[in-house]
Tab-separated table of C-alpha atoms and ligand atoms in Angstrom:
chain	number	residue	atom	x	y	z
I	1	MET	CA	-14.814	-19.165	18.063
I	2	SER	CA	-11.009	-19.238	17.834
I	3	LEU	CA	-9.127	-16.119	16.768
I	4	VAL	CA	-8.092	-17.844	13.542
I	5	ALA	CA	-11.751	-18.690	12.768
I	6	GLU	CA	-12.847	-15.131	13.608
I	7	ILE	CA	-10.226	-13.735	11.218
I	8	ALA	CA	-11.296	-16.138	8.461
I	9	ALA	CA	-14.969	-15.108	8.856
I	10	LEU	CA	-14.194	-11.362	8.905
I	11	LYS	CA	-11.810	-11.741	5.971
I	12	ALA	CA	-14.543	-13.393	3.880
I	13	GLU	CA	-17.081	-10.742	4.909
I	14	ARG	CA	-14.706	-7.891	3.982
I	15	LYS	CA	-13.381	-9.657	0.847
I	16	ALA	CA	-9.964	-8.881	2.271
I	17	ILE	CA	-6.522	-10.189	1.454
I	18	ILE	CA	-3.888	-10.553	4.175
I	19	LEU	CA	-0.275	-9.817	3.184
I	20	ALA	CA	2.530	-10.557	5.661
I	21	HIS	CA	6.260	-9.942	5.699
I	22	ASN	CA	8.658	-12.840	6.273
I	23	TYR	CA	9.691	-11.337	9.658
I	24	THR	CA	6.242	-11.396	11.278
I	25	VAL	CA	5.550	-14.053	13.913
I	26	GLY	CA	4.720	-17.538	12.618
I	27	GLU	CA	1.034	-17.481	13.576
I	28	VAL	CA	0.564	-14.296	11.522
I	29	GLN	CA	2.388	-15.805	8.534
I	30	ASP	CA	0.167	-18.882	8.824
I	31	ILE	CA	-3.117	-16.934	8.409
I	32	ALA	CA	-1.796	-14.715	5.578
I	33	ASP	CA	-2.857	-15.229	1.959
I	34	PHE	CA	0.652	-14.314	0.896
I	35	THR	CA	3.927	-13.994	2.800
I	36	GLY	CA	6.987	-12.482	1.158
I	37	ASP	CA	9.817	-9.968	1.028
I	38	SER	CA	9.362	-6.245	0.344
I	39	LEU	CA	9.537	-6.616	-3.431
I	40	GLU	CA	7.158	-9.583	-3.580
I	41	LEU	CA	4.690	-7.814	-1.275
I	42	SER	CA	4.805	-4.646	-3.419
I	43	ARG	CA	4.074	-6.673	-6.533
I	44	LYS	CA	1.230	-8.485	-4.776
I	45	ALA	CA	-0.309	-5.209	-3.521
I	46	ALA	CA	-0.152	-3.772	-7.053
I	47	GLU	CA	-1.908	-6.718	-8.693
I	48	CYS	CA	-4.330	-8.056	-6.051
I	49	HIS	CA	-7.387	-5.750	-6.723
I	50	ALA	CA	-8.877	-6.620	-3.298
I	51	PRO	CA	-11.139	-3.960	-1.748
I	52	VAL	CA	-9.402	-4.453	1.620
I	53	ILE	CA	-5.714	-5.245	2.180
I	54	VAL	CA	-4.575	-6.138	5.695
I	55	PHE	CA	-0.882	-5.350	5.704
I	56	CYS	CA	1.163	-7.218	8.297
I	57	GLY	CA	4.581	-5.591	8.283
I	58	VAL	CA	6.080	-2.237	9.209
I	59	ARG	CA	4.519	1.109	8.260
I	60	PHE	CA	6.530	1.913	5.126
I	61	MET	CA	5.431	-1.437	3.659
I	62	ALA	CA	1.754	-0.693	4.376
I	63	GLU	CA	2.231	2.756	2.827
I	64	THR	CA	3.724	1.155	-0.284
I	65	ALA	CA	0.655	-1.085	-0.555
I	66	LYS	CA	-1.604	2.006	-0.330
I	67	ILE	CA	0.472	3.837	-2.978
I	68	LEU	CA	0.167	0.854	-5.337
I	69	SER	CA	-3.511	0.142	-4.554
I	70	PRO	CA	-4.945	3.585	-3.721
I	71	GLU	CA	-8.550	2.472	-4.254
I	72	ALA	CA	-8.225	-0.229	-1.588
I	73	ILE	CA	-8.732	0.208	2.121
I	74	VAL	CA	-5.277	-0.664	3.484
I	75	LEU	CA	-5.372	-1.717	7.116
I	76	HIS	CA	-2.200	-1.597	9.223
I	77	PRO	CA	-3.195	-3.435	12.392
I	78	ALA	CA	-0.196	-2.172	14.406
I	79	PRO	CA	0.095	1.522	13.507
I	80	ASP	CA	3.059	2.028	15.857
I	81	ALA	CA	5.104	-0.605	13.980
I	82	GLY	CA	7.544	1.673	12.201
I	83	CYS	CA	10.980	1.013	10.736
I	84	PRO	CA	13.647	3.086	12.513
I	85	MET	CA	15.800	3.061	9.367
I	86	ALA	CA	12.966	4.543	7.282
I	87	ASP	CA	12.804	7.444	9.742
I	88	MET	CA	16.524	8.204	9.242
I	89	ALA	CA	15.975	9.941	5.880
I	90	ASP	CA	13.853	13.034	6.416
I	91	PRO	CA	12.271	14.342	3.178
I	92	ALA	CA	13.487	17.921	3.793
I	93	ASP	CA	17.085	16.690	4.213
I	94	VAL	CA	16.797	14.572	1.041
I	95	ARG	CA	15.511	17.595	-0.934
I	96	ALA	CA	18.365	19.727	0.430
I	97	TRP	CA	20.897	17.130	-0.769
I	98	ARG	CA	19.206	16.942	-4.167
I	99	ASP	CA	19.281	20.731	-4.545
I	100	ALA	CA	22.988	20.734	-3.709
I	101	HIS	CA	23.714	18.012	-6.341
I	102	PRO	CA	21.889	18.925	-9.549
I	103	GLY	CA	21.992	16.049	-12.048
I	104	ALA	CA	22.527	13.387	-9.388
I	105	LEU	CA	20.124	10.456	-9.158
I	106	ILE	CA	18.611	9.484	-5.814
I	107	VAL	CA	18.026	5.780	-5.268
I	108	ALA	CA	15.829	5.079	-2.253
I	109	TYR	CA	15.671	1.727	-0.589
I	110	VAL	CA	11.961	0.959	-0.267
I	111	ASN	CA	12.502	1.263	3.522
I	112	THR	CA	11.635	4.975	3.363
I	113	THR	CA	8.475	6.863	4.295
I	114	ALA	CA	5.954	7.834	1.596
I	115	ALA	CA	6.940	11.475	2.189
I	116	THR	CA	10.605	10.703	1.459
I	117	LYS	CA	9.686	8.723	-1.662
I	118	THR	CA	8.188	11.941	-3.098
I	119	ALA	CA	11.738	13.383	-3.163
I	120	VAL	CA	13.592	10.528	-4.908
I	121	ASP	CA	14.069	9.177	-8.446
I	122	ILE	CA	13.859	5.389	-8.169
I	123	CYS	CA	13.270	2.834	-5.425
I	124	CYS	CA	14.892	-0.527	-4.864
I	125	THR	CA	14.593	-3.384	-2.396
I	126	SER	CA	17.281	-5.775	-1.214
I	127	GLY	CA	15.889	-8.185	-3.841
I	128	ASN	CA	16.592	-5.925	-6.849
I	129	ALA	CA	19.089	-3.276	-5.659
I	130	GLU	CA	21.894	-4.583	-7.883
I	131	ARG	CA	19.614	-4.558	-10.942
I	132	VAL	CA	18.459	-1.015	-10.172
I	133	ILE	CA	22.007	0.344	-9.700
I	134	ALA	CA	23.290	-1.520	-12.775
I	135	SER	CA	20.556	0.175	-14.863
I	136	ILE	CA	21.949	3.662	-14.127
I	137	PRO	CA	24.432	5.126	-16.666
I	138	PRO	CA	27.993	4.800	-15.261
I	139	ASP	CA	28.721	8.534	-15.364
I	140	ARG	CA	25.663	9.509	-13.308
I	141	GLU	CA	26.280	10.607	-9.708
I	142	ILE	CA	24.187	8.483	-7.285
I	143	MET	CA	22.946	9.019	-3.737
I	144	PHE	CA	21.835	5.772	-2.107
I	145	LEU	CA	19.584	6.121	0.913
I	146	PRO	CA	18.898	5.458	3.746
I	147	ASP	CA	20.859	2.209	4.314
I	148	ALA	CA	24.612	2.811	4.205
I	149	ASN	CA	25.301	-0.915	4.721
I	150	LEU	CA	23.173	-2.080	1.791
I	151	GLY	CA	24.640	0.740	-0.315
I	152	ALA	CA	28.214	-0.186	0.605
I	153	ASN	CA	27.599	-3.883	-0.071
I	154	ILE	CA	26.213	-3.176	-3.564
I	155	SER	CA	28.819	-0.544	-4.306
I	156	LYS	CA	31.552	-3.083	-3.538
I	157	LYS	CA	29.920	-5.875	-5.534
I	158	LEU	CA	29.296	-3.743	-8.633
I	159	GLY	CA	32.436	-1.569	-8.310
I	160	ARG	CA	30.166	1.477	-8.475
I	161	LYS	CA	30.867	4.606	-6.435
I	162	MET	CA	27.836	6.074	-4.642
I	163	HIS	CA	27.172	8.669	-1.969
I	164	LEU	CA	25.781	6.804	1.039
I	165	TRP	CA	23.215	8.267	3.408
I	166	PRO	CA	24.234	7.642	7.056
I	167	GLY	CA	21.307	5.345	7.971
I	168	CYS	CA	21.090	1.715	9.038
I	169	CYS	CA	18.818	-0.977	10.400
I	170	PRO	CA	19.506	-1.253	14.147
I	171	THR	CA	18.719	-4.991	14.073
I	172	HIS	CA	21.091	-5.882	11.212
I	173	ASN	CA	23.771	-3.280	11.938
I	174	ALA	CA	24.354	-4.949	15.322
I	175	ILE	CA	25.455	-8.228	13.689
I	176	ALA	CA	29.257	-8.219	14.014
I	177	PRO	CA	31.515	-10.551	11.968
I	178	GLU	CA	32.517	-12.425	15.130
I	179	ARG	CA	28.970	-13.763	15.410
I	180	ILE	CA	29.305	-15.413	12.005
I	181	ALA	CA	32.598	-17.000	13.078
I	182	ALA	CA	30.992	-18.249	16.312
I	183	ALA	CA	28.035	-19.741	14.392
I	184	ARG	CA	30.391	-21.478	11.934
I	185	ALA	CA	32.317	-22.962	14.869
I	186	ALA	CA	29.034	-24.223	16.401
I	187	HIS	CA	27.698	-25.620	13.095
I	188	PRO	CA	30.648	-26.705	10.948
I	189	GLY	CA	29.862	-27.028	7.235
I	190	ALA	CA	26.621	-25.005	7.347
I	191	VAL	CA	26.151	-22.441	4.553
I	192	VAL	CA	25.845	-18.887	5.907
I	193	ILE	CA	23.053	-16.829	4.335
I	194	ILE	CA	22.939	-13.162	5.314
I	195	HIS	CA	20.824	-10.084	4.718
I	196	PRO	CA	22.690	-7.254	2.919
I	197	GLU	CA	21.541	-4.746	5.576
I	198	CYS	CA	24.396	-6.193	7.688
I	199	PRO	CA	27.729	-4.333	7.781
I	200	PRO	CA	30.097	-5.132	4.864
I	201	ALA	CA	32.641	-6.895	7.111
I	202	THR	CA	29.874	-9.221	8.324
I	203	VAL	CA	28.612	-9.846	4.790
I	204	ASP	CA	32.217	-10.695	3.777
I	205	ALA	CA	32.282	-13.329	6.529
I	206	ALA	CA	29.134	-15.017	5.144
I	207	ASP	CA	28.527	-17.070	1.989
I	208	GLU	CA	25.440	-15.571	0.284
I	209	ALA	CA	23.891	-12.104	0.743
I	210	LEU	CA	20.182	-12.314	-0.107
I	211	SER	CA	16.825	-10.637	0.475
I	212	THR	CA	14.471	-12.656	2.666
I	213	GLY	CA	12.705	-13.916	-0.466
I	214	GLY	CA	16.120	-14.755	-1.956
I	215	MET	CA	16.983	-16.780	1.158
I	216	LEU	CA	13.848	-18.900	0.770
I	217	LYS	CA	14.617	-19.573	-2.897
I	218	PHE	CA	18.276	-20.322	-2.157
I	219	ALA	CA	17.449	-22.746	0.676
I	220	ARG	CA	14.875	-24.512	-1.511
I	221	GLU	CA	17.241	-24.933	-4.475
I	222	SER	CA	20.525	-25.559	-2.632
I	223	LYS	CA	21.973	-29.058	-2.326
I	224	ALA	CA	23.244	-28.061	1.140
I	225	THR	CA	21.254	-29.381	4.080
I	226	SER	CA	22.285	-27.004	6.870
I	227	PHE	CA	22.239	-23.211	6.958
I	228	ILE	CA	23.197	-20.459	9.382
I	229	VAL	CA	20.648	-17.687	8.988
I	230	ALA	CA	22.074	-14.202	9.617
I	231	THR	CA	18.964	-12.069	9.654
I	232	GLU	CA	15.809	-11.411	11.665
I	233	GLU	CA	14.532	-14.615	13.276
I	234	GLY	CA	10.999	-14.462	11.770
I	235	ILE	CA	12.308	-15.903	8.494
I	236	LEU	CA	13.101	-19.206	10.255
I	237	HIS	CA	9.386	-20.062	10.350
I	238	ARG	CA	9.062	-20.350	6.567
I	239	LEU	CA	12.550	-21.739	6.039
I	240	ARG	CA	11.754	-24.653	8.379
I	241	LYS	CA	8.176	-25.122	7.213
I	242	GLU	CA	9.135	-25.243	3.526
I	243	ASN	CA	12.279	-27.359	4.025
I	244	PRO	CA	11.468	-29.931	6.731
I	245	ASP	CA	14.454	-32.077	5.755
I	246	LYS	CA	16.997	-29.245	6.207
I	247	GLU	CA	18.495	-27.581	9.314
I	248	PHE	CA	18.391	-23.808	9.921
I	249	TYR	CA	20.375	-22.215	12.740
I	250	PRO	CA	19.833	-18.649	13.992
I	251	LEU	CA	22.725	-16.535	15.262
I	252	ALA	CA	23.185	-16.323	19.013
I	253	PRO	CA	21.635	-14.122	20.264
I	254	SER	CA	18.934	-14.272	17.635
I	255	PRO	CA	18.366	-10.916	15.806
I	256	ARG	CA	14.862	-9.514	16.361
I	257	CYS	CA	13.002	-6.570	14.841
I	258	PRO	CA	10.697	-5.434	17.669
I	259	ASN	CA	8.399	-3.616	15.248
I	260	MET	CA	7.665	-6.649	13.077
I	261	LYS	CA	6.617	-8.480	16.249
I	262	LYS	CA	3.838	-5.946	16.926
I	263	LEU	CA	1.539	-7.645	14.400
I	264	SER	CA	-0.632	-10.185	16.194
I	265	LEU	CA	-3.745	-12.277	15.585
I	266	GLU	CA	-5.588	-9.994	18.044
I	267	ASN	CA	-4.807	-6.724	16.252
I	268	ILE	CA	-5.463	-8.323	12.839
I	269	ARG	CA	-8.901	-9.488	14.039
I	270	ASP	CA	-9.651	-6.054	15.540
I	271	SER	CA	-8.620	-4.172	12.401
I	272	LEU	CA	-10.764	-6.389	10.160
I	273	ARG	CA	-13.728	-5.995	12.523
I	274	ASP	CA	-13.380	-2.193	12.853
I	275	LEU	CA	-11.889	-1.448	9.398
I	276	SER	CA	-9.279	0.533	11.309
I	277	PRO	CA	-6.531	1.694	11.565
I	278	GLN	CA	-6.281	2.552	7.864
I	279	VAL	CA	-3.241	3.911	6.011
I	280	GLU	CA	-4.194	7.446	4.970
I	281	LEU	CA	-2.108	9.260	2.351
I	282	ASP	CA	-3.144	12.337	0.389
I	283	ALA	CA	-3.550	12.057	-3.386
I	284	GLU	CA	-0.481	14.208	-4.166
I	285	THR	CA	1.788	12.106	-1.926
I	286	ILE	CA	0.475	8.959	-3.597
I	287	ARG	CA	1.062	10.417	-7.078
I	288	LEU	CA	4.614	11.602	-6.342
I	289	ALA	CA	5.662	8.557	-4.280
I	290	ARG	CA	4.327	6.154	-6.894
I	291	ALA	CA	6.685	7.332	-9.645
I	292	PRO	CA	9.940	5.945	-8.120
I	293	ILE	CA	8.174	2.689	-7.153
I	294	ASP	CA	6.773	2.252	-10.678
I	295	ARG	CA	10.251	2.874	-12.160
I	296	MET	CA	11.565	0.078	-9.942
I	297	LEU	CA	8.740	-2.342	-10.793
I	298	ALA	CA	9.193	-1.686	-14.519
I	299	LEU	CA	12.817	-2.924	-14.472
C	301	LIG	P1	13.410	-7.921	2.502
C	301	LIG	O1	12.941	-7.064	1.368
C	301	LIG	O2	14.646	-8.690	2.185
C	301	LIG	O3	12.326	-8.789	3.006
C	301	LIG	O4	13.866	-6.954	3.698
C	301	LIG	C1	13.039	-6.024	4.292
C	301	LIG	C2	13.589	-5.549	5.555
C	301	LIG	O5	13.049	-4.679	6.194
C	301	LIG	C3	14.804	-6.144	6.023
C	301	LIG	O6	15.126	-5.673	7.266
C	302	LIG	FE1	13.377	-1.851	9.517
C	302	LIG	FE2	15.410	-3.373	10.276
C	302	LIG	FE3	12.967	-3.980	11.108
C	302	LIG	FE4	13.672	-4.349	8.545
C	302	LIG	S1	14.498	-5.409	10.330
C	302	LIG	S2	11.798	-3.422	9.283
C	302	LIG	S3	15.034	-2.580	8.230
C	302	LIG	S4	14.149	-2.121	11.591
């Protein structure tokens, strides 16, 4: 039996749903029931009511699925697939900042650990960060964590001052503005879509800053037929599959998140067969971490 057939049989037996992030490898995206960005995947995890969720993404995303569907068995087939940015905001450091700034509001990018989410007020993703910040009264002091690039990009766009935690995504932070200029020279006339985890100077050199889900929507609806894609290369799979008549060019070299690539058909099959490794969070962490996620989803 092929791996794909084995996964399909185990999935039916376990009544499982497979959720995958847009950065996973194409063959993983192709066997998923739903592929999306962090916000879309959170919404799906909250509403799916499946007894088993196989989460194909990095650890904080699998934790978010467990927080939103605590009754479900949440499998994370590659338990060492973390997000280095999420590990840059330690919960004890966040609490220390909060204690030193009474009255301030802490906005946490969803790329944070469950433990850190217990210390914050509201979450956001790259798909709704502007909406979340715009909902906060103008006189309220804000700490945005852990992505200083995303924070700076929103701060500039909304003209809103915020304290920025000194964290970043190593994959996106390495994309310098010169790479956008080089891609434009190689593909004249192509529209440059970029992820807002890139440094502000790089975002300024691009045309549209969008979440991965936003990129898919933009490419689908745009009259343009060629695009330079300034984000992790996994997104190219869906962009090309869903828009066969359009051209999508990665940057050179192509940005890669090594952790997203740890999800494979083999470890998905093994996790469904063994019902392991599962995301385990204690009830108090789930209760406290759920509050800022629910505030975000309610907006
Ligand atoms: P999206 O929410 O845009 O998919 O981004 C998640 C992420 O980790 C980007 O690096
Ligand atoms: Fe984390 Fe960056 Fe990978 Fe996204 S691309 S999961 S922010 S390391």
